[in-house]
Coordinates of C-alpha atoms in Angstrom, one line a residue:
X1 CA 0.0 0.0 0.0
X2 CA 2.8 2.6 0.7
X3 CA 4.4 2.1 -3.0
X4 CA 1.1 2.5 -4.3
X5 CA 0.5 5.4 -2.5
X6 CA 4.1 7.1 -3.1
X7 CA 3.2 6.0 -7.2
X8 CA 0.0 8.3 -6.8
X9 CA 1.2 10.8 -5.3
X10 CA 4.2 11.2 -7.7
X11 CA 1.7 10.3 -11.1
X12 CA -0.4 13.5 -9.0
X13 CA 2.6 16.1 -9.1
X14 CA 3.7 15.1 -12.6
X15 CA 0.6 15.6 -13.8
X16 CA 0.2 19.0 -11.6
X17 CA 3.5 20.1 -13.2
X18 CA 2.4 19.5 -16.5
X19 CA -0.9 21.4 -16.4
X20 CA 0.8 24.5 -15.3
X21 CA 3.5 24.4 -18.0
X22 CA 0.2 24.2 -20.6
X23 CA -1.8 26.4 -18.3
X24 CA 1.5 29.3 -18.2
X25 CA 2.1 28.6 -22.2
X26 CA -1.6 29.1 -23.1
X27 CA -1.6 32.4 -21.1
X28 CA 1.6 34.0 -22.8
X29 CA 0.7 33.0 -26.5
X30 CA -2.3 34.7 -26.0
X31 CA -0.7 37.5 -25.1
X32 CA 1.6 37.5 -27.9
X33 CA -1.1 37.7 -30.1
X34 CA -2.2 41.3 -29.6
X35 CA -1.2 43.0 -32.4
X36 CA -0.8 46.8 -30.5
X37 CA 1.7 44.7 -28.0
X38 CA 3.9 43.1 -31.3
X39 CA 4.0 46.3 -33.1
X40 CA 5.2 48.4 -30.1
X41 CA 7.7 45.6 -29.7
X42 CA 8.9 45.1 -33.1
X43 CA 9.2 48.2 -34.7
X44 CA 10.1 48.8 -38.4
X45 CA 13.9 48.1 -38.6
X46 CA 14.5 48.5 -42.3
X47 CA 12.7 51.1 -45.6
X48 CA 15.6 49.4 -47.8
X49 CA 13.2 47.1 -49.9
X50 CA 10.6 50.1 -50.4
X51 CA 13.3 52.2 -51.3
X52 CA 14.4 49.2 -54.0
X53 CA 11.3 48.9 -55.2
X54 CA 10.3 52.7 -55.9
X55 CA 14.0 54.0 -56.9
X56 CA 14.0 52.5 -60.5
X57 CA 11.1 55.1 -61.2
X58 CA 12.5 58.0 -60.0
X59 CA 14.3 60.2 -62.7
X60 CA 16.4 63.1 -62.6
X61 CA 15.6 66.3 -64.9
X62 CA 17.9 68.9 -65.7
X63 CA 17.0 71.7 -67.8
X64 CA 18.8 74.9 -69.7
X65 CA 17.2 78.1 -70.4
X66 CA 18.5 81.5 -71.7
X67 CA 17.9 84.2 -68.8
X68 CA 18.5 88.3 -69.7
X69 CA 19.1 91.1 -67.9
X70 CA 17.4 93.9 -68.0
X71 CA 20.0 96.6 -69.5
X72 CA 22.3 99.0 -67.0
X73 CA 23.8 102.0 -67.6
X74 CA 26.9 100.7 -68.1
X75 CA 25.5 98.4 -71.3
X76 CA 23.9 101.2 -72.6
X77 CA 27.3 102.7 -73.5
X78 CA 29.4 99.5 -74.1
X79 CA 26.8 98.5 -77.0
X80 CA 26.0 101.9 -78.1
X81 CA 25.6 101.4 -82.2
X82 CA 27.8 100.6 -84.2
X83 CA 28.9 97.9 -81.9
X84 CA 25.9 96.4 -80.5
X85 CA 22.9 96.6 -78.9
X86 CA 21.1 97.4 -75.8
X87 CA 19.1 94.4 -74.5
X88 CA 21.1 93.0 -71.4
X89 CA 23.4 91.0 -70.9
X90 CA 21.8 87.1 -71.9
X91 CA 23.4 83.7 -70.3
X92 CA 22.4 79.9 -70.5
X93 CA 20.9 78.7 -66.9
X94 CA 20.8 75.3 -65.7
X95 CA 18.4 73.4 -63.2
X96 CA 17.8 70.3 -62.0
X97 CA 14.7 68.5 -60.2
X98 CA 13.1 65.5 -60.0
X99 CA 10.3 63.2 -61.3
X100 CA 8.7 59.6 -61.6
X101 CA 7.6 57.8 -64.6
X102 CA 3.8 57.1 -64.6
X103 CA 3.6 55.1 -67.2
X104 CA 5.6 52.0 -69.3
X105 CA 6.3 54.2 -72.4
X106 CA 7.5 56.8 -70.9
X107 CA 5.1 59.9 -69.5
X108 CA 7.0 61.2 -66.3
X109 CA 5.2 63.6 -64.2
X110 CA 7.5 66.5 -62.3
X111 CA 6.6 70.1 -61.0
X112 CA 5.6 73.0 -63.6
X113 CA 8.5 75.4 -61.9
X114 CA 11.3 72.4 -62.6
X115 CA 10.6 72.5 -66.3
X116 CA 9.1 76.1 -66.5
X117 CA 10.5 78.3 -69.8
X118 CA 12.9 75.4 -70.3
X119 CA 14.5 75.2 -73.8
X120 CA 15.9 71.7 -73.3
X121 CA 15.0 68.6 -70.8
X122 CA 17.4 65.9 -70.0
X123 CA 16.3 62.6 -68.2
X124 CA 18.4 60.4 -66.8
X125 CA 17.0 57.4 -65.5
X126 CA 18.0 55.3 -62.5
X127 CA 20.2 52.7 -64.8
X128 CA 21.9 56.1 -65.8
X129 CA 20.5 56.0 -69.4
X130 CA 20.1 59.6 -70.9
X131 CA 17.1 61.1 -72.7
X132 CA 16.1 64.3 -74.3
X133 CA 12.2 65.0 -73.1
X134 CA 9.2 66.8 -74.4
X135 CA 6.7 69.3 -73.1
X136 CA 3.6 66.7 -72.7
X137 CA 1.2 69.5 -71.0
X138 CA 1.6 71.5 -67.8
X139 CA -0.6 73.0 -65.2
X140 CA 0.9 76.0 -63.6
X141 CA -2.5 76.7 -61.3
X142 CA -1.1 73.2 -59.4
X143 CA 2.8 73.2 -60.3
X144 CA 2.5 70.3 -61.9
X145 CA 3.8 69.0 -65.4
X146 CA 4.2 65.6 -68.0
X147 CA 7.1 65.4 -70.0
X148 CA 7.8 62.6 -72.2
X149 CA 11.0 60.7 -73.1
X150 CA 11.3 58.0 -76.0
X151 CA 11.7 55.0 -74.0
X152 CA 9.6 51.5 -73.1
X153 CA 8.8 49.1 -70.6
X154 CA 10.0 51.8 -67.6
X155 CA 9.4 50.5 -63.6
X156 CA 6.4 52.3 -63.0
X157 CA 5.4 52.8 -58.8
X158 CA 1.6 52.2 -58.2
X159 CA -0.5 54.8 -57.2
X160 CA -1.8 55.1 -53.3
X161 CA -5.0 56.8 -52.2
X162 CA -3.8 60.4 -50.4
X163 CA -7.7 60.7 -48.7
X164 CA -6.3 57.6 -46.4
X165 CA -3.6 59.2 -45.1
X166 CA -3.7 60.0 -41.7
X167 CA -1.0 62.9 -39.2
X168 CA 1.5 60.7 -38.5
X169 CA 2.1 57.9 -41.2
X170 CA 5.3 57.3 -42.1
X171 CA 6.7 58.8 -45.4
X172 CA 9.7 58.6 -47.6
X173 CA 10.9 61.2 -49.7
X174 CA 12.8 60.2 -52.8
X175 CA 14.3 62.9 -55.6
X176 CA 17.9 64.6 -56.4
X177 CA 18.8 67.5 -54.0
X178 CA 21.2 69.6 -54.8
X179 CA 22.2 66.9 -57.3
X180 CA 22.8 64.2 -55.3
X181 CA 20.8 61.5 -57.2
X182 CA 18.3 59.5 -55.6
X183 CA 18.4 60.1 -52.1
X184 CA 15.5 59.0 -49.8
X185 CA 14.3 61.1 -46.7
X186 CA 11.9 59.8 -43.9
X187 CA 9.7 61.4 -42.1
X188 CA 6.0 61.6 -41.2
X189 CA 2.5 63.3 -42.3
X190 CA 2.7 66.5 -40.6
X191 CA -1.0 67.8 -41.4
X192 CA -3.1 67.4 -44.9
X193 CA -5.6 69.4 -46.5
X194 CA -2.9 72.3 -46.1
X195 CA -4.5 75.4 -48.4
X196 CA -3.5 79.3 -49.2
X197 CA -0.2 78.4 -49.0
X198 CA 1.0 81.2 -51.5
X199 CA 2.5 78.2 -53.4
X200 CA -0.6 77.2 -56.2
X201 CA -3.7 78.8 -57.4
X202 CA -5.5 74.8 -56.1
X203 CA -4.0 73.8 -52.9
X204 CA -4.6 70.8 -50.9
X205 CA -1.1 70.2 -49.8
X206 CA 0.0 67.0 -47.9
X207 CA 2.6 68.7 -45.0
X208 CA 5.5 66.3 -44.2
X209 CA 8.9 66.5 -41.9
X210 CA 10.5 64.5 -44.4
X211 CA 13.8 66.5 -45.8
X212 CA 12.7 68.4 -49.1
X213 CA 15.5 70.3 -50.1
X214 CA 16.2 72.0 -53.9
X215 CA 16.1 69.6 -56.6
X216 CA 14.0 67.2 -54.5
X217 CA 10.9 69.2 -56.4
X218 CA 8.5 66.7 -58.5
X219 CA 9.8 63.8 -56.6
X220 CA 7.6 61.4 -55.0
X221 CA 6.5 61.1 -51.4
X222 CA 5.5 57.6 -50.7
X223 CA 3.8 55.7 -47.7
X224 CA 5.5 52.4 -46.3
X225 CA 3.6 50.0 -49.4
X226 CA 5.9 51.5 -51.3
X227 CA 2.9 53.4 -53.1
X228 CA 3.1 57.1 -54.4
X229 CA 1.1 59.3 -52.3
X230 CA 2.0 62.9 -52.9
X231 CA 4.5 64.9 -55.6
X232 CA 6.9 66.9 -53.5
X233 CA 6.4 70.5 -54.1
X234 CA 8.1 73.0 -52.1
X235 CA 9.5 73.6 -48.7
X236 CA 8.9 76.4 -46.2
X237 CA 12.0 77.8 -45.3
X238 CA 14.2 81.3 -44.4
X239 CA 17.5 80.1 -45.2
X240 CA 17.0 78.1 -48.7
X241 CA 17.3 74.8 -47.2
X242 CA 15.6 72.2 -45.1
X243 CA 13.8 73.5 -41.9
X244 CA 11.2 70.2 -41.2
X245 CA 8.8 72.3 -43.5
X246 CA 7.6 70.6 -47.1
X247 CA 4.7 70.5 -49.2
X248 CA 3.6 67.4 -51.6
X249 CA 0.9 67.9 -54.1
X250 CA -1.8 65.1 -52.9
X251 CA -1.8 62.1 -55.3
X252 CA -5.3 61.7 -55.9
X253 CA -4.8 65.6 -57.0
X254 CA -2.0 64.7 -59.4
X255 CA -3.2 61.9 -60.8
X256 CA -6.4 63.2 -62.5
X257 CA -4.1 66.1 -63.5
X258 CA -1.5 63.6 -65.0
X259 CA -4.3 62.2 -66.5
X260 CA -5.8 65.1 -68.2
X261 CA -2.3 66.3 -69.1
X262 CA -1.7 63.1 -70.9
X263 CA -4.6 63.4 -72.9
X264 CA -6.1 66.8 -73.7
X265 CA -2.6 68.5 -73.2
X266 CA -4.1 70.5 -71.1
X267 CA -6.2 70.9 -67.9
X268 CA -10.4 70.7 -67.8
X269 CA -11.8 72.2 -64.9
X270 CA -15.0 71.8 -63.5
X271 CA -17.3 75.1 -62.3
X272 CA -20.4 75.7 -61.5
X273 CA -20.3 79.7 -61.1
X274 CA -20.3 80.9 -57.6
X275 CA -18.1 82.8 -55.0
X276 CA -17.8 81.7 -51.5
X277 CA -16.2 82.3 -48.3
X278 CA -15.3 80.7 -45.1
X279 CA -17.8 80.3 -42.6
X280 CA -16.6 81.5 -39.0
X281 CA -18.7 80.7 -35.9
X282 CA -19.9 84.6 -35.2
X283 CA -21.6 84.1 -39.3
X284 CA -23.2 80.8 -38.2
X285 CA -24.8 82.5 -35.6
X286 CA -25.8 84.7 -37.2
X287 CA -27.4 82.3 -39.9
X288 CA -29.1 80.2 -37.2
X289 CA -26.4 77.5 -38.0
X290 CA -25.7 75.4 -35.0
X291 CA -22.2 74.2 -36.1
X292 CA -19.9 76.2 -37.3
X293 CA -19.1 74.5 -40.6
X294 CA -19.6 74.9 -44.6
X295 CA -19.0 78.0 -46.9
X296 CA -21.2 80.3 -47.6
X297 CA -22.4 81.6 -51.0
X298 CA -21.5 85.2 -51.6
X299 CA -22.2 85.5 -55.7
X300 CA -23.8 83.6 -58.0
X301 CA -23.2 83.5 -61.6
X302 CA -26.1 84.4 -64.3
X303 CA -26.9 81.5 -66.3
X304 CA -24.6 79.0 -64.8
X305 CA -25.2 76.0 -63.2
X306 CA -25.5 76.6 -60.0
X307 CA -28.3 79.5 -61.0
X308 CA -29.9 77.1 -62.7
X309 CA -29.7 74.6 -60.0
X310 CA -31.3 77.3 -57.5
X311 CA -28.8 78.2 -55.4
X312 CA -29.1 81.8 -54.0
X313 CA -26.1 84.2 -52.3
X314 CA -26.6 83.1 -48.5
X315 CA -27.2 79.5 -48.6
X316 CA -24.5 78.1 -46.7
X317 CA -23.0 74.4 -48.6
X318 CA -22.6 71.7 -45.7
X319 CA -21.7 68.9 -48.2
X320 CA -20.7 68.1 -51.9
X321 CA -21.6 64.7 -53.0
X322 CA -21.6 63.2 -49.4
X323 CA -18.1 65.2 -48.7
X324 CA -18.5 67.6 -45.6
X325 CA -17.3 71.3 -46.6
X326 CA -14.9 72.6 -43.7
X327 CA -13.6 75.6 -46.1
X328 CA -13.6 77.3 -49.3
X329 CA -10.6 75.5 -50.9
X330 CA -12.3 72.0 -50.7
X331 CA -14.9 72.9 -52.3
X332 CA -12.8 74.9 -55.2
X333 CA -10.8 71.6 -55.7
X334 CA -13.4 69.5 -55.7
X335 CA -15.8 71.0 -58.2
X336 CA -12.4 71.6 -60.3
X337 CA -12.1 67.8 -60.3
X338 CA -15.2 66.7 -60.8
X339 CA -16.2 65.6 -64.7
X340 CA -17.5 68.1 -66.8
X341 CA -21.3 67.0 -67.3
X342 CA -21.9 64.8 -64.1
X343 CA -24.3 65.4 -61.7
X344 CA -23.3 66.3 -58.1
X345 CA -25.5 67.0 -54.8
X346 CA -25.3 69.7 -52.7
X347 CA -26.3 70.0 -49.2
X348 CA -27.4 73.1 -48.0
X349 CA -28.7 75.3 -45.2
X350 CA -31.1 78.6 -45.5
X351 CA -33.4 79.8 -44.1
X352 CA -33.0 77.7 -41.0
X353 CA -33.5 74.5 -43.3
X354 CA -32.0 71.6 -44.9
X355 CA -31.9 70.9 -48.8
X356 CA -30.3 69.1 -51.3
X357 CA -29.8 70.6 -54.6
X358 CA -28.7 68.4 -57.8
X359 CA -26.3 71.0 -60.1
X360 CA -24.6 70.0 -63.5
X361 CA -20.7 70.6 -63.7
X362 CA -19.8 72.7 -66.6
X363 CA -16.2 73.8 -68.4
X364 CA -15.1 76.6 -66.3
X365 CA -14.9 79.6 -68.8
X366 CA -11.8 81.1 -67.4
X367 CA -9.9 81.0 -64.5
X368 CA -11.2 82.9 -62.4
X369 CA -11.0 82.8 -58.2
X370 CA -13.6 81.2 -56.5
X371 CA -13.2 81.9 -53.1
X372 CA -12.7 85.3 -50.6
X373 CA -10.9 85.6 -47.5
X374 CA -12.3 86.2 -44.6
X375 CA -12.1 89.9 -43.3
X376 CA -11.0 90.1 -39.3
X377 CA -13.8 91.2 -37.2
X378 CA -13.6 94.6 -35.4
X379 CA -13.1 94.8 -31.8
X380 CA -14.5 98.5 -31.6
X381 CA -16.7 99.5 -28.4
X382 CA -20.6 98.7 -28.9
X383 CA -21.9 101.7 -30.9
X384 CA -23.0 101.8 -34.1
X385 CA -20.8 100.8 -36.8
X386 CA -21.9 103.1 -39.4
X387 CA -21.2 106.1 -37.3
X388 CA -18.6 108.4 -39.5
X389 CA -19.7 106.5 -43.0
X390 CA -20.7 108.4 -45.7
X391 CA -22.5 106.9 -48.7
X392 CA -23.3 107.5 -52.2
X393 CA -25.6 105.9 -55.0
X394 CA -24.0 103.8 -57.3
X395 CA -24.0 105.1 -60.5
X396 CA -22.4 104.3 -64.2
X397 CA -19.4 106.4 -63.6
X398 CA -18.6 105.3 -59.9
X399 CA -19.4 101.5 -61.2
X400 CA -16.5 101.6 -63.5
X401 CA -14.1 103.4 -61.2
X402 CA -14.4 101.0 -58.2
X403 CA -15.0 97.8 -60.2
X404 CA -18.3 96.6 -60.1
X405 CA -21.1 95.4 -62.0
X406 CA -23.8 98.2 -62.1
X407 CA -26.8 95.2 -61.7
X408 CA -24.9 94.8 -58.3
X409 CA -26.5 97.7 -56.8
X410 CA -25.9 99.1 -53.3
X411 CA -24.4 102.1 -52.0
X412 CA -20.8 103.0 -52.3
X413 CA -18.8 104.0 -49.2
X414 CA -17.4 107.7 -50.4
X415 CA -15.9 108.9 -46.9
X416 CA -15.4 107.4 -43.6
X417 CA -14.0 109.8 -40.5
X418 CA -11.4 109.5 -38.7
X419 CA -11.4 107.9 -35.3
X420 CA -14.9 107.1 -35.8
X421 CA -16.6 103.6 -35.2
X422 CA -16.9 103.3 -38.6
X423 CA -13.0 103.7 -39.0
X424 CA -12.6 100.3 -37.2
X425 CA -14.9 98.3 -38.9
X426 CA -12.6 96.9 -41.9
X427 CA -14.7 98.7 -44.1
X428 CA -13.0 100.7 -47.1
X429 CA -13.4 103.6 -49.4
X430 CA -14.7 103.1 -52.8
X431 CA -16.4 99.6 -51.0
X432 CA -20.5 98.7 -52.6
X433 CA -22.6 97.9 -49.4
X434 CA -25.3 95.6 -51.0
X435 CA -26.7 93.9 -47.7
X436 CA -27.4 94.9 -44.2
X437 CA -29.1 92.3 -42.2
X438 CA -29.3 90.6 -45.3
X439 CA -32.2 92.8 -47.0
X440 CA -31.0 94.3 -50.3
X441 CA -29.6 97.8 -49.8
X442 CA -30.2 100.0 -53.7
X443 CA -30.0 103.7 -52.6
X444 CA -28.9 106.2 -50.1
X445 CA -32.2 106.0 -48.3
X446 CA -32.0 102.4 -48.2
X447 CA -28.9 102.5 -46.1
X448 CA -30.7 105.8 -43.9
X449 CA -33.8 103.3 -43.3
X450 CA -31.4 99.5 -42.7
X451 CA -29.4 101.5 -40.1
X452 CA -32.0 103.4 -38.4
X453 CA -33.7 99.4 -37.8
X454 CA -30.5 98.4 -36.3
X455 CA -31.2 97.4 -32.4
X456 CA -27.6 95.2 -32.1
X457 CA -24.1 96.3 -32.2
X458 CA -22.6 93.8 -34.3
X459 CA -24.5 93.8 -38.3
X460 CA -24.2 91.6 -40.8
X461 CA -23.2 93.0 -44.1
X462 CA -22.5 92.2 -47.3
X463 CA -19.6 93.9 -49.2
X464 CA -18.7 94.0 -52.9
X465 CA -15.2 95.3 -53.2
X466 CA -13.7 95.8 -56.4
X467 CA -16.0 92.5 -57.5
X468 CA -15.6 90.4 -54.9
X469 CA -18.0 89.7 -52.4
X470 CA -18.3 88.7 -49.3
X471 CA -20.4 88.9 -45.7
X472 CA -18.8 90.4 -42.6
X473 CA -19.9 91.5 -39.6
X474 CA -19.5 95.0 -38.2
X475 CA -19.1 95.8 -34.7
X476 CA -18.9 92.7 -33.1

C-alpha cells in the first residue's frame, strides 16, 4: 500500500507540473497575439526594400534656359551702335529636379516650376541612361507638369489613395537634392488638406517632416507599401534649405491632372459659377447655424449651373456629394475635379432648413477665383458701426471706377472719418454695401432706413469690393 501510495502521489505532481507548464504557455501566447503589443515591440527596422522597389522610377531632370538682364547704364554705353545693342546682358541657366515615370512608355510627371521656360530637358534614369524629353502639358494653377522621353517598358510605382492618409504615417521622400541622385528622406504626415499656402492657385497640400530640399521638387512622397502618395512640391523655409517644413501635391490631385495632361494636353476644370467664403462661428450664428461649418455663397453666376440649380447668395453648402465642406478651398478643388457634365449634390442650409440641390458641372470659362478671404472682425466699443460712413448711389461712372457690376447695386462707401466707429470696422473707401441684415440695400435712403432698424451692435453686411463679395460682420 505505501508504493502504491508514493506511485500516486508522484503520477499526482507530474501531472500537476504538467498542467501549469500548458496552463502558463496558453496564457503568454495569448498574449503574444495582440497586435498593439507586437508592433510596439517590433518596430520597423528597415525602408531598404521600399526604397528598391520605388528608386528605379524616380528620374532626374535637368533643364537649360537663356535668362536676360534687363540693360544697365553701363551696357547702354558699351553696345552703343555701331557695336551692338542694348538688350542686357543674356546667359544659358541650368536646373535640376526631379520626377517619376507614370507610365511604361514613358510619361514622367515632375513640378511645372522644374521644367518652367525650359529650352531643353534631359532625363536620366536610375540605370543612368540619358534622354532628351518633351513638353507633354503643364498645369501651372497646381505646379505640376508631363514630360515625355522615347523609351519603353520603364518600372512604374503604383499609385496610393492620399484621402487615407492620416498625421503621423510614415513617409519617404525620394528625388535629387542639390544633385545628389536618388536620395531617400523619412519622415512623417505632418498635417493634410494644407490650403492658401501662397505656393498654387489649387491647394490641398500633404505637410511632411520629411527633408525636401532643392532639386527634390517633383519627386515622390510615398507611404510604407511603397505606393506614391503625394509629388513633392516646395519647402517652407528662411535660409533656402531644409527647416522640417515641405509641401507634396496630394496624389489623388496629381493623378487626375497627369491624366488630363496626358490626354487633352491640357487641364479641364469643373465650375459651377459661384463665389464663396469661409464660414466663421460669429456668421453661423448669425445664420441660425448650430455648427460652425460649410462656406457660404456670396455671388452667383447668371446662367450658370449653379443659377440654374437654384442656389441663392446666402445658402450656406454643408456637403458636396456626401463630402462635408470645412472651407472654401475644398470645395474649389473639388468641383475643379469633378467631370465636366456629371451630376453632383449639394447639401445646404437657408433659411434655418435643410436641402439638397442636384447641379450639373460645366467647363469653367476662365480662370477665375472662387473663393474670398475672410475679413478680421472689429473689436470697436458697442456703438453703431456706421457712425462716420458716408454713402453715395451707385451710378455708371462710380461703377466703373471702383470695379463693379452696375446690376450689383448698393451704395458705395465715399468717406469714412477718422477715429470714428466706422474707421474700425474693416470697411474701405470706394467699398459697394449691397446687404445689411441681409435685406438688399439699392439707394442712399436704403442704407438711412437699414441702419436706423439696427437694435444690435454687431451687423451683418454684405460687401462688394472691387467685385468680390463677401459677408462680414461689423461691430462685433
Amino acid at each position: 500500500m505505501t508504493r502504491k501510495k508514493l506511485a500516486l502521489i508522484i503520477l499526482t505532481f507530474i501531472i500537476g507540473c504538467l498542467s501549469g507548464i500548458t496552463l502558463f504557455y496558453l496564457i503568454t501566447t495569448t498574449r503574444q497575439s495582440i497586435p498593439i503589443y507586437r508592433d510596439i515591440a517590433e518596430p520597423v527596422k528597415s525602408f531598404a526594400e521600399i526604397v528598391k522597389a520605388v528608386s528605379p522610377s524616380v528620374v532626374n531632370i535637368s533643364t537649360t534656359r537663356t535668362v536676360q538682364n534687363p540693360p544697365t547704364l553701363e551696357d547702354l554705353f558699351e553696345f552703343l551702335p555701331p557695336f551692338g545693342n542694348s538688350q542686357g546682358k543674356k546667359w544659358k541657366e541650368m536646373s535640376m529636379g526631379s520626377g517619376v515615370i507614370v507610365s511604361t512608355d514613358g510619361y514622367i510627371l515632375t513640378n511645372y516650376h522644374v521644367i518652367e521656360q525650359a529650352e531643353d530637358i534631359k532625363v536620366t534614369l536610375y540605370d543612368r541612361r540619358t534622354f532628351k524629353a518633351t513638353l507633354v502639358g503643364a498645369d501651372p494653377k497646381t505646379d505640376l507638369a508631363v514630360i515625355k522621353i522615347n523609351a519603353k517598358d520603364l518600372p512604374v510605382a503604383p499609385w496610393g489613395d492620399s484621402d487615407k492618409l492620416q498625421v503621423g504615417d510614415f513617409v519617404l521622400a525620394i528625388g535629387n537634392p542639390y544633385g545628389l541622385t536618388h536620395t531617400v528622406t523619412m519622415g512623417i504626415i505632418s498635417a493634410t488638406g494644407r490650403a492658401d499656402v501662397g505656393i498654387a492657385d489649387y491647394e490641398d497640400f500633404i505637410q511632411t517632416d520629411a527633408a525636401i530640399n532643392p532639386g527634390n521638387s517633383g519627386g515622390p512622397l510615398v507611404n510604407i507599401k511603397g505606393e506614391i502618395i503625394g509629388i513633392n512640391t516646395a519647402i517652407f523655409s528662411k535660409t533656402g534649405g531644409y527647416q522640417g517644413i515641405g509641401f507634396a501635391v496630394p496624389s489623388n490631385m496629381a493623378r487626375i491632372i497627369k491624366d488630363s495632361l496626358i490626354k487633352e494636353g491640357r487641364v479641364i476644370r469643373g465650375w459651377i459659377g459661384i463665389m464663396v467664403q469661409d464660414l466663421t462661428a460669429e456668421l453661423a450664428e448669425r445664420f441660425n447655424l448650430k455648427e460652425a461649418y460649410g462656406v457660404i455663397i456670396t455671388d452667383v453666376t447668371k446662367n450658370s449651373p449653379a443659377y440654374k440649380a437654384g442656389l441663392r447668395r446666402g445658402d450656406i453648402i454643408l456637403e458636396y456629394d456626401g463630402k462635408q465642406i470645412t472651407e472654401s478651398a475644398i470645395l474649389r478643388n473639388l468641383v475643379a475635379q469633378s467631370k465636366i457634365g456629371s451630376i453632383v449634390n449639394l447639401k445646404i442650409f437657408r433659411d434655418s432648413q435643410i436641402y439638397t440641390l442636384p447641379v450639373t458641372i460645366a467647363q469653367i470659362p476662365s480662370e477665375q477665383i472662387q473663393d474670398t478671404k475672410i475679413l478680421k472682425k472689429s473689436t470697436g466699443k458697442p456703438e453703431n458701426p456706421f457712425k462716420g460712413l458716408s454713402v453715395i448711389d451707385l451710378d455708371p461712372s462710380m461703377a466703373k471706377q471702383i470695379g463693379v457690376d452696375l446690376e450689383d447695386r448698393g451704395v458705395v462707401v465715399y468717406k469714412i472719418e477718422p477715429g470714428s466707429p466706422a474707421e474700425t470696422t474693416g470697411l474701405r473707401k470706394g467699398d459697394l454695401i449691397m446687404e445689411i441684415e441681409r435685406q438688399r440695400i439699392v439707394s442712399a435712403s436704403d442704407f438711412q432706413k437699414a441702419i436706423r432698424r439696427i437694435s444690435r451692435p454687431d451687423v451683418l453686411v454684405l460687401i462688394n469690393r472691387g467685385g468680390k463679395k463677401f459677408y462680414m460682420i461689423l461691430g462685433s
